[in-house]
Amino acid sequence: MEETIKINKQNGNQVLLEGSPWKGILKFALPVFLGLLLQQLYNTADTIIVGNFESEDAMAAVGATAVLTMVFLAFANGFSAGAGVIVAQLFGAKKDEEMRKNACTSILLMIGMGVLCTGIALLINRLVLQYVLNTPTDILDTAIVYFRVYALGLIFQFGYNIVAAVLRGVGDSRATMYFLLIAAVINIGLDILFVGVFHLGALGAALATDISQAGCCIAAVIYMVKRYPIFRWKFKELTFDPKLAKNTLKVGFPMALQQFIVAIGLVFLQRAVNSYGKFMTASFTVAMRIESYIQLPASSLQVTQATYTGQNLGASNMERVSRGAKQTFLMSEMITLVLSVVVFFLAGPITTLFSLTDEATAYCITHLRTIAILLPILAAYFPILGLFQGANNGFKATIVASMALLVRVVTTYTLCYLPFMGYRIIWWNTAFGWGVGCMITWTFYVVGGWKKKWLDKLKIAEE
């Protein structure tokens, strides 16, 4: 097994146990960022291509399902991230055989969850879109068709996420970028074919997404098996260990819950958006897509911080964890500030890419400029949530997400009655939610409860 780890390092893996923390973190985070960028690119491609080749109604229908897709993505991302943290900790501690068994069980677990979620999604989609999200009636049927077809590809989404998480756990963040590049190229090409040439509308966009996710998942599995002998299981070795699965669920549950809470909170926000009509719905769809891009630096640093923390805690290097967290915070702020300035001044030209009506365009430009002003607040605490996750303190991140979303929802449904606020609260609720999230996060970090268990473990090991 030691030979396998040596091969892994020679393959270009970024092991975050040595050297200057910020250099290693930045080097690891760059492929993560590019991967997330590609992921957002093929999501945005649906919106741009449907908006240009079809109608604003079709684009709004695709956007109306975004919150519902986030609910299932929360489980795929959250539980996979939990498995990745365990792999990172075992990798740092050089417990290779245990890491191998955990990875196998986690992959089988996530495939099963993908099948289960597909069934649930097909059962509840009309109920949620019509009665929970209050989707406008003139786009409801199109939204239902889009989501039902999209749901058929959930198994590939779960499969890709778990393989990517395992690879990041052993320090390979570059590979996931290549997989997502494959997905982006396939998705954009098929979007143009299905929507632009065959005029399948939202149905075509959903088919393109499913096929691209399948290609991404298959490429990820082939890469992992061929490149890493340690993950090259024989058929009889593909065993599901309930104890290891329970541990994966235990670590991953707070991360999944955090993302699930965010998705549920956005359900209420989307309902408020939909109540202002299809122009606001279309505007919100575009603004959320663009907002997701300028959140990418903070998000990629959060993912990196979880891996960095897991590896270094596995190696019992607490001082390096604290130093890396502070340097990651500074990088997150500097990069986000630059992006915020760019988006603020280019909000108009960016919005024109989506061919919105004049009324929806006006909403969208104001939305983007508001978010550009407020986003540095989010960047100030997102990477620290990654530290909590890497230290098996994911519930702290869940508390932060819960409080931030609760404040956003409450302010949206109460402050909208103020004469000077009204529909503008759709954009300004982030000031209240992210502000609360930032204060809670840094309070948790400074108090230091997240590291008590690891300090106790280190003390016992020294004795």
GROMACS .gro file of C-alpha atoms in nm:
model
  463
    1MET     CA    1   0.000   0.000   0.000
    2GLU     CA    2   0.289   0.236   0.064
    3GLU     CA    3   0.392   0.188  -0.300
    4THR     CA    4   0.041   0.288  -0.408
    5ILE     CA    5   0.057   0.613  -0.215
    6LYS     CA    6   0.392   0.691  -0.373
    7ILE     CA    7   0.241   0.633  -0.717
    8ASN     CA    8  -0.045   0.863  -0.627
    9LYS     CA    9   0.194   1.146  -0.543
   10GLN     CA   10   0.383   1.098  -0.866
   11ASN     CA   11   0.052   1.123  -1.050
   12GLY     CA   12   0.034   1.488  -0.953
   13ASN     CA   13  -0.177   1.474  -0.641
   14GLN     CA   14  -0.164   1.779  -0.417
   15VAL     CA   15  -0.099   1.641  -0.070
   16LEU     CA   16  -0.169   1.923   0.175
   17LEU     CA   17   0.058   1.810   0.456
   18GLU     CA   18   0.373   2.004   0.377
   19GLY     CA   19   0.499   2.336   0.242
   20SER     CA   20   0.344   2.681   0.279
   21PRO     CA   21  -0.030   2.637   0.356
   22TRP     CA   22  -0.159   2.909   0.123
   23LYS     CA   23   0.041   2.780  -0.173
   24GLY     CA   24  -0.083   2.425  -0.130
   25ILE     CA   25  -0.441   2.540  -0.071
   26LEU     CA   26  -0.439   2.768  -0.376
   27LYS     CA   27  -0.287   2.498  -0.595
   28PHE     CA   28  -0.549   2.247  -0.481
   29ALA     CA   29  -0.835   2.498  -0.500
   30LEU     CA   30  -0.765   2.608  -0.858
   31PRO     CA   31  -0.876   2.278  -1.020
   32VAL     CA   32  -1.171   2.267  -0.779
   33PHE     CA   33  -1.266   2.619  -0.887
   34LEU     CA   34  -1.233   2.535  -1.257
   35GLY     CA   35  -1.440   2.221  -1.203
   36LEU     CA   36  -1.716   2.414  -1.029
   37LEU     CA   37  -1.694   2.677  -1.303
   38LEU     CA   38  -1.750   2.411  -1.567
   39GLN     CA   39  -2.039   2.271  -1.365
   40GLN     CA   40  -2.200   2.614  -1.352
   41LEU     CA   41  -2.125   2.664  -1.720
   42TYR     CA   42  -2.330   2.368  -1.832
   43ASN     CA   43  -2.609   2.464  -1.592
   44THR     CA   44  -2.608   2.817  -1.733
   45ALA     CA   45  -2.599   2.682  -2.088
   46ASP     CA   46  -2.951   2.546  -2.037
   47THR     CA   47  -3.072   2.891  -1.937
   48ILE     CA   48  -2.895   3.083  -2.215
   49ILE     CA   49  -2.976   2.839  -2.496
   50VAL     CA   50  -3.339   2.787  -2.392
   51GLY     CA   51  -3.380   3.164  -2.349
   52ASN     CA   52  -3.239   3.238  -2.694
   53PHE     CA   53  -3.388   2.953  -2.898
   54GLU     CA   54  -3.720   2.913  -2.721
   55SER     CA   55  -3.918   3.159  -2.508
   56GLU     CA   56  -3.878   3.341  -2.179
   57ASP     CA   57  -4.155   3.117  -2.044
   58ALA     CA   58  -3.949   2.806  -2.120
   59MET     CA   59  -3.645   2.960  -1.953
   60ALA     CA   60  -3.851   3.055  -1.648
   61ALA     CA   61  -3.983   2.696  -1.631
   62VAL     CA   62  -3.629   2.559  -1.620
   63GLY     CA   63  -3.540   2.814  -1.350
   64ALA     CA   64  -3.850   2.731  -1.148
   65THR     CA   65  -3.716   2.378  -1.090
   66ALA     CA   66  -3.376   2.498  -0.970
   67VAL     CA   67  -3.465   2.491  -0.602
   68LEU     CA   68  -3.612   2.141  -0.628
   69THR     CA   69  -3.301   2.010  -0.802
   70MET     CA   70  -3.093   2.167  -0.524
   71VAL     CA   71  -3.273   1.950  -0.268
   72PHE     CA   72  -3.150   1.631  -0.431
   73LEU     CA   73  -2.810   1.778  -0.509
   74ALA     CA   74  -2.780   1.854  -0.136
   75PHE     CA   75  -2.786   1.481  -0.059
   76ALA     CA   76  -2.547   1.396  -0.342
   77ASN     CA   77  -2.297   1.665  -0.243
   78GLY     CA   78  -2.337   1.641   0.133
   79PHE     CA   79  -2.299   1.267   0.188
   80SER     CA   80  -2.026   1.246  -0.077
   81ALA     CA   81  -1.835   1.527   0.095
   82GLY     CA   82  -1.864   1.337   0.424
   83ALA     CA   83  -1.712   1.029   0.262
   84GLY     CA   84  -1.437   1.248   0.115
   85VAL     CA   85  -1.350   1.388   0.459
   86ILE     CA   86  -1.313   1.035   0.599
   87VAL     CA   87  -1.089   0.938   0.307
   88ALA     CA   88  -0.877   1.252   0.360
   89GLN     CA   89  -0.835   1.178   0.731
   90LEU     CA   90  -0.738   0.815   0.666
   91PHE     CA   91  -0.506   0.925   0.386
   92GLY     CA   92  -0.333   1.170   0.620
   93ALA     CA   93  -0.305   0.899   0.887
   94LYS     CA   94  -0.171   0.650   0.623
   95LYS     CA   95  -0.442   0.393   0.703
   96ASP     CA   96  -0.458   0.265   0.347
   97GLU     CA   97  -0.661  -0.054   0.381
   98GLU     CA   98  -0.921   0.115   0.596
   99MET     CA   99  -0.941   0.396   0.339
  100ARG     CA  100  -0.996   0.140   0.062
  101LYS     CA  101  -1.286  -0.028   0.246
  102ASN     CA  102  -1.448   0.306   0.332
  103ALA     CA  103  -1.434   0.419  -0.030
  104CYS     CA  104  -1.598   0.098  -0.155
  105THR     CA  105  -1.883   0.114   0.096
  106SER     CA  106  -1.939   0.485   0.029
  107ILE     CA  107  -1.965   0.433  -0.347
  108LEU     CA  108  -2.222   0.153  -0.308
  109LEU     CA  109  -2.415   0.362  -0.056
  110MET     CA  110  -2.435   0.663  -0.286
  111ILE     CA  111  -2.546   0.460  -0.588
  112GLY     CA  112  -2.832   0.321  -0.379
  113MET     CA  113  -2.925   0.671  -0.263
  114GLY     CA  114  -2.926   0.791  -0.624
  115VAL     CA  115  -3.181   0.526  -0.724
  116LEU     CA  116  -3.397   0.605  -0.420
  117CYS     CA  117  -3.392   0.980  -0.487
  118THR     CA  118  -3.497   0.926  -0.850
  119GLY     CA  119  -3.807   0.741  -0.732
  120ILE     CA  120  -3.892   1.009  -0.476
  121ALA     CA  121  -3.838   1.290  -0.727
  122LEU     CA  122  -4.076   1.132  -0.978
  123LEU     CA  123  -4.345   1.095  -0.712
  124ILE     CA  124  -4.338   1.443  -0.558
  125ASN     CA  125  -4.245   1.680  -0.843
  126ARG     CA  126  -4.596   1.803  -0.938
  127LEU     CA  127  -4.698   1.846  -0.574
  128VAL     CA  128  -4.390   2.052  -0.489
  129LEU     CA  129  -4.383   2.264  -0.805
  130GLN     CA  130  -4.753   2.346  -0.798
  131TYR     CA  131  -4.839   2.377  -0.430
  132VAL     CA  132  -4.513   2.436  -0.245
  133LEU     CA  133  -4.326   2.654  -0.495
  134ASN     CA  134  -4.642   2.814  -0.633
  135THR     CA  135  -4.502   2.795  -0.987
  136PRO     CA  136  -4.698   3.024  -1.226
  137THR     CA  137  -4.963   2.820  -1.410
  138ASP     CA  138  -4.847   2.924  -1.756
  139ILE     CA  139  -4.507   2.755  -1.704
  140LEU     CA  140  -4.607   2.473  -1.465
  141ASP     CA  141  -4.646   2.190  -1.719
  142THR     CA  142  -4.315   2.275  -1.887
  143ALA     CA  143  -4.139   2.282  -1.549
  144ILE     CA  144  -4.282   1.939  -1.461
  145VAL     CA  145  -4.164   1.784  -1.789
  146TYR     CA  146  -3.815   1.930  -1.742
  147PHE     CA  147  -3.778   1.805  -1.386
  148ARG     CA  148  -3.911   1.455  -1.447
  149VAL     CA  149  -3.659   1.395  -1.724
  150TYR     CA  150  -3.384   1.557  -1.516
  151ALA     CA  151  -3.463   1.324  -1.223
  152LEU     CA  152  -3.386   1.017  -1.436
  153GLY     CA  153  -3.019   1.118  -1.432
  154LEU     CA  154  -2.983   1.148  -1.055
  155ILE     CA  155  -2.799   0.816  -1.024
  156PHE     CA  156  -2.519   0.956  -1.241
  157GLN     CA  157  -2.510   1.273  -1.035
  158PHE     CA  158  -2.470   1.073  -0.714
  159GLY     CA  159  -2.214   0.844  -0.879
  160TYR     CA  160  -1.997   1.129  -1.001
  161ASN     CA  161  -2.007   1.315  -0.670
  162ILE     CA  162  -1.889   1.019  -0.463
  163VAL     CA  163  -1.602   0.934  -0.700
  164ALA     CA  164  -1.496   1.301  -0.709
  165ALA     CA  165  -1.506   1.320  -0.328
  166VAL     CA  166  -1.287   1.009  -0.291
  167LEU     CA  167  -1.034   1.148  -0.539
  168ARG     CA  168  -1.021   1.484  -0.359
  169GLY     CA  169  -0.967   1.296  -0.033
  170VAL     CA  170  -0.640   1.152  -0.165
  171GLY     CA  171  -0.537   1.493  -0.297
  172ASP     CA  172  -0.647   1.465  -0.661
  173SER     CA  173  -0.846   1.778  -0.741
  174ARG     CA  174  -0.738   1.803  -1.105
  175ALA     CA  175  -0.920   1.496  -1.228
  176THR     CA  176  -1.264   1.624  -1.130
  177MET     CA  177  -1.201   1.932  -1.342
  178TYR     CA  178  -1.142   1.714  -1.648
  179PHE     CA  179  -1.459   1.512  -1.585
  180LEU     CA  180  -1.666   1.828  -1.563
  181LEU     CA  181  -1.503   1.959  -1.881
  182ILE     CA  182  -1.632   1.648  -2.056
  183ALA     CA  183  -1.978   1.708  -1.909
  184ALA     CA  184  -1.979   2.076  -2.009
  185VAL     CA  185  -1.881   2.006  -2.370
  186ILE     CA  186  -2.141   1.729  -2.405
  187ASN     CA  187  -2.413   1.936  -2.240
  188ILE     CA  188  -2.358   2.252  -2.445
  189GLY     CA  189  -2.334   2.055  -2.769
  190LEU     CA  190  -2.652   1.860  -2.697
  191ASP     CA  191  -2.832   2.174  -2.577
  192ILE     CA  192  -2.767   2.335  -2.914
  193LEU     CA  193  -2.874   2.017  -3.095
  194PHE     CA  194  -3.186   1.936  -2.892
  195VAL     CA  195  -3.306   2.291  -2.826
  196GLY     CA  196  -3.166   2.492  -3.117
  197VAL     CA  197  -3.202   2.235  -3.397
  198PHE     CA  198  -3.474   1.992  -3.287
  199HIS     CA  199  -3.668   2.258  -3.088
  200LEU     CA  200  -3.737   2.026  -2.794
  201GLY     CA  201  -3.734   2.320  -2.551
  202ALA     CA  202  -3.705   2.241  -2.181
  203LEU     CA  203  -3.732   1.868  -2.255
  204GLY     CA  204  -3.423   1.889  -2.474
  205ALA     CA  205  -3.231   2.077  -2.205
  206ALA     CA  206  -3.315   1.806  -1.949
  207LEU     CA  207  -3.207   1.527  -2.188
  208ALA     CA  208  -2.878   1.708  -2.253
  209THR     CA  209  -2.815   1.738  -1.878
  210ASP     CA  210  -2.883   1.366  -1.816
  211ILE     CA  211  -2.655   1.249  -2.097
  212SER     CA  212  -2.373   1.484  -1.993
  213GLN     CA  213  -2.394   1.367  -1.631
  214ALA     CA  214  -2.380   1.006  -1.745
  215GLY     CA  215  -2.066   1.079  -1.949
  216CYS     CA  216  -1.907   1.259  -1.655
  217CYS     CA  217  -1.982   0.972  -1.415
  218ILE     CA  218  -1.849   0.703  -1.650
  219ALA     CA  219  -1.529   0.900  -1.715
  220ALA     CA  220  -1.475   0.945  -1.339
  221VAL     CA  221  -1.514   0.574  -1.264
  222ILE     CA  222  -1.280   0.469  -1.546
  223TYR     CA  223  -1.017   0.721  -1.434
  224MET     CA  224  -1.029   0.617  -1.068
  225VAL     CA  225  -0.999   0.245  -1.143
  226LYS     CA  226  -0.721   0.283  -1.399
  227ARG     CA  227  -0.513   0.544  -1.216
  228TYR     CA  228  -0.536   0.416  -0.858
  229PRO     CA  229  -0.461   0.048  -0.788
  230ILE     CA  230  -0.584   0.097  -0.432
  231PHE     CA  231  -0.937   0.159  -0.568
  232ARG     CA  232  -0.925  -0.129  -0.817
  233TRP     CA  233  -1.164  -0.370  -0.648
  234LYS     CA  234  -1.233  -0.725  -0.764
  235PHE     CA  235  -1.598  -0.824  -0.785
  236LYS     CA  236  -1.588  -1.022  -0.460
  237GLU     CA  237  -1.435  -0.720  -0.284
  238LEU     CA  238  -1.735  -0.499  -0.363
  239THR     CA  239  -1.884  -0.544  -0.019
  240PHE     CA  240  -2.110  -0.312   0.175
  241ASP     CA  241  -2.005  -0.268   0.538
  242PRO     CA  242  -2.298  -0.133   0.746
  243LYS     CA  243  -2.064   0.003   1.015
  244LEU     CA  244  -1.857   0.198   0.764
  245ALA     CA  245  -2.174   0.318   0.593
  246LYS     CA  246  -2.306   0.438   0.926
  247ASN     CA  247  -1.984   0.634   0.983
  248THR     CA  248  -2.009   0.789   0.635
  249LEU     CA  249  -2.370   0.889   0.700
  250LYS     CA  250  -2.275   1.027   1.040
  251VAL     CA  251  -2.002   1.251   0.901
  252GLY     CA  252  -2.192   1.337   0.584
  253PHE     CA  253  -2.530   1.401   0.746
  254PRO     CA  254  -2.444   1.751   0.877
  255MET     CA  255  -2.311   1.848   0.533
  256ALA     CA  256  -2.616   1.709   0.355
  257LEU     CA  257  -2.843   1.871   0.613
  258GLN     CA  258  -2.668   2.204   0.565
  259GLN     CA  259  -2.723   2.198   0.191
  260PHE     CA  260  -3.076   2.061   0.235
  261ILE     CA  261  -3.162   2.348   0.468
  262VAL     CA  262  -3.026   2.593   0.213
  263ALA     CA  263  -3.242   2.430  -0.053
  264ILE     CA  264  -3.553   2.433   0.166
  265GLY     CA  265  -3.490   2.796   0.256
  266LEU     CA  266  -3.466   2.874  -0.113
  267VAL     CA  267  -3.801   2.700  -0.163
  268PHE     CA  268  -3.962   2.971   0.048
  269LEU     CA  269  -3.759   3.240  -0.126
  270GLN     CA  270  -3.856   3.101  -0.467
  271ARG     CA  271  -4.222   3.104  -0.362
  272ALA     CA  272  -4.189   3.471  -0.272
  273VAL     CA  273  -4.020   3.539  -0.605
  274ASN     CA  274  -4.291   3.355  -0.800
  275SER     CA  275  -4.560   3.562  -0.628
  276TYR     CA  276  -4.431   3.870  -0.817
  277GLY     CA  277  -4.499   3.708  -1.156
  278LYS     CA  278  -4.306   3.546  -1.438
  279PHE     CA  279  -4.087   3.851  -1.510
  280MET     CA  280  -3.947   3.837  -1.158
  281THR     CA  281  -3.915   3.458  -1.184
  282ALA     CA  282  -3.716   3.486  -1.507
  283SER     CA  283  -3.502   3.763  -1.359
  284PHE     CA  284  -3.434   3.564  -1.043
  285THR     CA  285  -3.340   3.259  -1.250
  286VAL     CA  286  -3.073   3.453  -1.438
  287ALA     CA  287  -2.945   3.643  -1.133
  288MET     CA  288  -2.906   3.322  -0.932
  289ARG     CA  289  -2.708   3.167  -1.217
  290ILE     CA  290  -2.470   3.464  -1.226
  291GLU     CA  291  -2.453   3.482  -0.846
  292SER     CA  292  -2.339   3.120  -0.840
  293TYR     CA  293  -2.038   3.219  -1.052
  294ILE     CA  294  -1.915   3.492  -0.822
  295GLN     CA  295  -1.959   3.258  -0.525
  296LEU     CA  296  -1.723   3.005  -0.681
  297PRO     CA  297  -1.396   3.127  -0.521
  298ALA     CA  298  -1.543   3.103  -0.171
  299SER     CA  299  -1.711   2.770  -0.251
  300SER     CA  300  -1.394   2.614  -0.395
  301LEU     CA  301  -1.192   2.732  -0.098
  302GLN     CA  302  -1.454   2.579   0.133
  303VAL     CA  303  -1.419   2.242  -0.043
  304THR     CA  304  -1.039   2.273  -0.031
  305GLN     CA  305  -1.039   2.373   0.335
  306ALA     CA  306  -1.236   2.058   0.425
  307THR     CA  307  -0.978   1.835   0.252
  308TYR     CA  308  -0.686   2.035   0.389
  309THR     CA  309  -0.821   2.016   0.743
  310GLY     CA  310  -0.902   1.644   0.716
  311GLN     CA  311  -0.554   1.552   0.593
  312ASN     CA  312  -0.372   1.762   0.853
  313LEU     CA  313  -0.587   1.650   1.143
  314GLY     CA  314  -0.532   1.293   1.030
  315ALA     CA  315  -0.159   1.371   1.054
  316SER     CA  316  -0.215   1.539   1.398
  317ASN     CA  317  -0.094   1.882   1.282
  318MET     CA  318  -0.330   2.128   1.456
  319GLU     CA  319  -0.105   2.433   1.418
  320ARG     CA  320  -0.101   2.392   1.043
  321VAL     CA  321  -0.482   2.372   1.036
  322SER     CA  322  -0.522   2.708   1.214
  323ARG     CA  323  -0.260   2.876   0.998
  324GLY     CA  324  -0.421   2.749   0.679
  325ALA     CA  325  -0.767   2.870   0.786
  326LYS     CA  326  -0.649   3.229   0.830
  327GLN     CA  327  -0.466   3.232   0.498
  328THR     CA  328  -0.768   3.083   0.319
  329PHE     CA  329  -0.993   3.353   0.463
  330LEU     CA  330  -0.767   3.625   0.321
  331MET     CA  331  -0.755   3.464  -0.022
  332SER     CA  332  -1.133   3.426  -0.027
  333GLU     CA  333  -1.188   3.793   0.051
  334MET     CA  334  -0.937   3.931  -0.198
  335ILE     CA  335  -1.059   3.724  -0.491
  336THR     CA  336  -1.428   3.788  -0.418
  337LEU     CA  337  -1.377   4.163  -0.387
  338VAL     CA  338  -1.228   4.178  -0.735
  339LEU     CA  339  -1.515   3.974  -0.882
  340SER     CA  340  -1.774   4.186  -0.702
  341VAL     CA  341  -1.638   4.506  -0.857
  342VAL     CA  342  -1.644   4.350  -1.204
  343VAL     CA  343  -2.004   4.226  -1.167
  344PHE     CA  344  -2.127   4.557  -1.027
  345PHE     CA  345  -2.005   4.755  -1.328
  346LEU     CA  346  -2.082   4.492  -1.593
  347ALA     CA  347  -2.424   4.383  -1.464
  348GLY     CA  348  -2.598   4.528  -1.771
  349PRO     CA  349  -2.389   4.362  -2.044
  350ILE     CA  350  -2.392   4.029  -1.855
  351THR     CA  351  -2.772   4.031  -1.829
  352THR     CA  352  -2.818   4.093  -2.202
  353LEU     CA  353  -2.670   3.747  -2.272
  354PHE     CA  354  -2.996   3.590  -2.153
  355SER     CA  355  -3.237   3.780  -2.383
  356LEU     CA  356  -3.474   3.888  -2.106
  357THR     CA  357  -3.762   4.130  -2.156
  358ASP     CA  358  -3.703   4.491  -2.051
  359GLU     CA  359  -3.890   4.450  -1.722
  360ALA     CA  360  -3.705   4.131  -1.626
  361THR     CA  361  -3.373   4.288  -1.731
  362ALA     CA  362  -3.425   4.586  -1.500
  363TYR     CA  363  -3.497   4.353  -1.207
  364CYS     CA  364  -3.192   4.141  -1.285
  365ILE     CA  365  -2.943   4.430  -1.308
  366THR     CA  366  -3.049   4.567  -0.969
  367HIS     CA  367  -3.037   4.219  -0.818
  368LEU     CA  368  -2.681   4.162  -0.941
  369ARG     CA  369  -2.550   4.496  -0.821
  370THR     CA  370  -2.700   4.436  -0.476
  371ILE     CA  371  -2.537   4.091  -0.454
  372ALA     CA  372  -2.203   4.232  -0.573
  373ILE     CA  373  -2.204   4.472  -0.277
  374LEU     CA  374  -2.294   4.201  -0.024
  375LEU     CA  375  -2.096   3.898  -0.145
  376PRO     CA  376  -1.774   3.976   0.051
  377ILE     CA  377  -1.975   3.899   0.365
  378LEU     CA  378  -2.032   3.544   0.240
  379ALA     CA  379  -1.666   3.510   0.138
  380ALA     CA  380  -1.562   3.599   0.493
  381TYR     CA  381  -1.708   3.286   0.647
  382PHE     CA  382  -1.760   3.019   0.377
  383PRO     CA  383  -1.403   2.876   0.395
  384ILE     CA  384  -1.429   2.844   0.774
  385LEU     CA  385  -1.733   2.620   0.725
  386GLY     CA  386  -1.499   2.389   0.531
  387LEU     CA  387  -1.271   2.375   0.833
  388PHE     CA  388  -1.563   2.264   1.053
  389GLN     CA  389  -1.653   1.994   0.801
  390GLY     CA  390  -1.296   1.864   0.777
  391ALA     CA  391  -1.279   1.846   1.157
  392ASN     CA  392  -1.601   1.634   1.176
  393ASN     CA  393  -1.783   1.935   1.319
  394GLY     CA  394  -2.024   1.964   1.033
  395PHE     CA  395  -2.316   2.043   1.261
  396LYS     CA  396  -2.162   2.383   1.327
  397ALA     CA  397  -2.181   2.454   0.954
  398THR     CA  398  -2.540   2.330   0.963
  399ILE     CA  399  -2.628   2.570   1.244
  400VAL     CA  400  -2.477   2.858   1.047
  401ALA     CA  401  -2.667   2.764   0.730
  402SER     CA  402  -2.992   2.721   0.925
  403MET     CA  403  -2.971   3.058   1.093
  404ALA     CA  404  -2.864   3.240   0.776
  405LEU     CA  405  -3.155   3.094   0.577
  406LEU     CA  406  -3.404   3.147   0.858
  407VAL     CA  407  -3.313   3.514   0.873
  408ARG     CA  408  -3.336   3.547   0.495
  409VAL     CA  409  -3.681   3.387   0.484
  410VAL     CA  410  -3.817   3.582   0.781
  411THR     CA  411  -3.696   3.916   0.646
  412THR     CA  412  -3.832   3.834   0.299
  413TYR     CA  413  -4.183   3.772   0.428
  414THR     CA  414  -4.190   4.056   0.681
  415LEU     CA  415  -3.988   4.348   0.548
  416CYS     CA  416  -4.162   4.331   0.210
  417TYR     CA  417  -4.447   4.530   0.368
  418LEU     CA  418  -4.223   4.830   0.434
  419PRO     CA  419  -4.297   5.105   0.178
  420PHE     CA  420  -3.933   5.157   0.081
  421MET     CA  421  -3.860   4.783   0.051
  422GLY     CA  422  -4.140   4.585  -0.119
  423TYR     CA  423  -4.011   4.340  -0.382
  424ARG     CA  424  -3.655   4.468  -0.326
  425ILE     CA  425  -3.631   4.244  -0.019
  426ILE     CA  426  -3.584   3.956  -0.267
  427TRP     CA  427  -3.230   4.090  -0.312
  428TRP     CA  428  -3.158   4.256   0.022
  429ASN     CA  429  -3.248   3.958   0.241
  430THR     CA  430  -2.891   3.834   0.186
  431ALA     CA  431  -2.752   4.128   0.385
  432PHE     CA  432  -2.933   4.004   0.695
  433GLY     CA  433  -2.881   3.630   0.640
  434TRP     CA  434  -2.514   3.639   0.546
  435GLY     CA  435  -2.441   3.891   0.821
  436VAL     CA  436  -2.582   3.657   1.084
  437GLY     CA  437  -2.400   3.359   0.929
  438CYS     CA  438  -2.069   3.544   0.939
  439MET     CA  439  -2.104   3.641   1.306
  440ILE     CA  440  -2.198   3.288   1.417
  441THR     CA  441  -1.917   3.125   1.216
  442TRP     CA  442  -1.640   3.341   1.354
  443THR     CA  443  -1.778   3.306   1.706
  444PHE     CA  444  -1.755   2.927   1.673
  445TYR     CA  445  -1.404   2.952   1.533
  446VAL     CA  446  -1.268   3.187   1.800
  447VAL     CA  447  -1.425   2.993   2.088
  448GLY     CA  448  -1.247   2.686   1.948
  449GLY     CA  449  -1.485   2.406   2.041
  450TRP     CA  450  -1.435   2.251   1.696
  451LYS     CA  451  -1.079   2.141   1.784
  452LYS     CA  452  -1.129   2.006   2.137
  453LYS     CA  453  -1.177   1.643   2.030
  454TRP     CA  454  -0.865   1.651   1.815
  455LEU     CA  455  -0.653   1.810   2.087
  456ASP     CA  456  -0.770   1.543   2.331
  457LYS     CA  457  -0.686   1.271   2.081
  458LEU     CA  458  -0.341   1.421   2.023
  459LYS     CA  459  -0.281   1.439   2.398
  460ILE     CA  460  -0.375   1.072   2.441
  461ALA     CA  461  -0.144   0.972   2.154
  462GLU     CA  462   0.148   1.158   2.312
  463GLU     CA  463   0.088   0.988   2.645
   0.00000   0.00000   0.00000
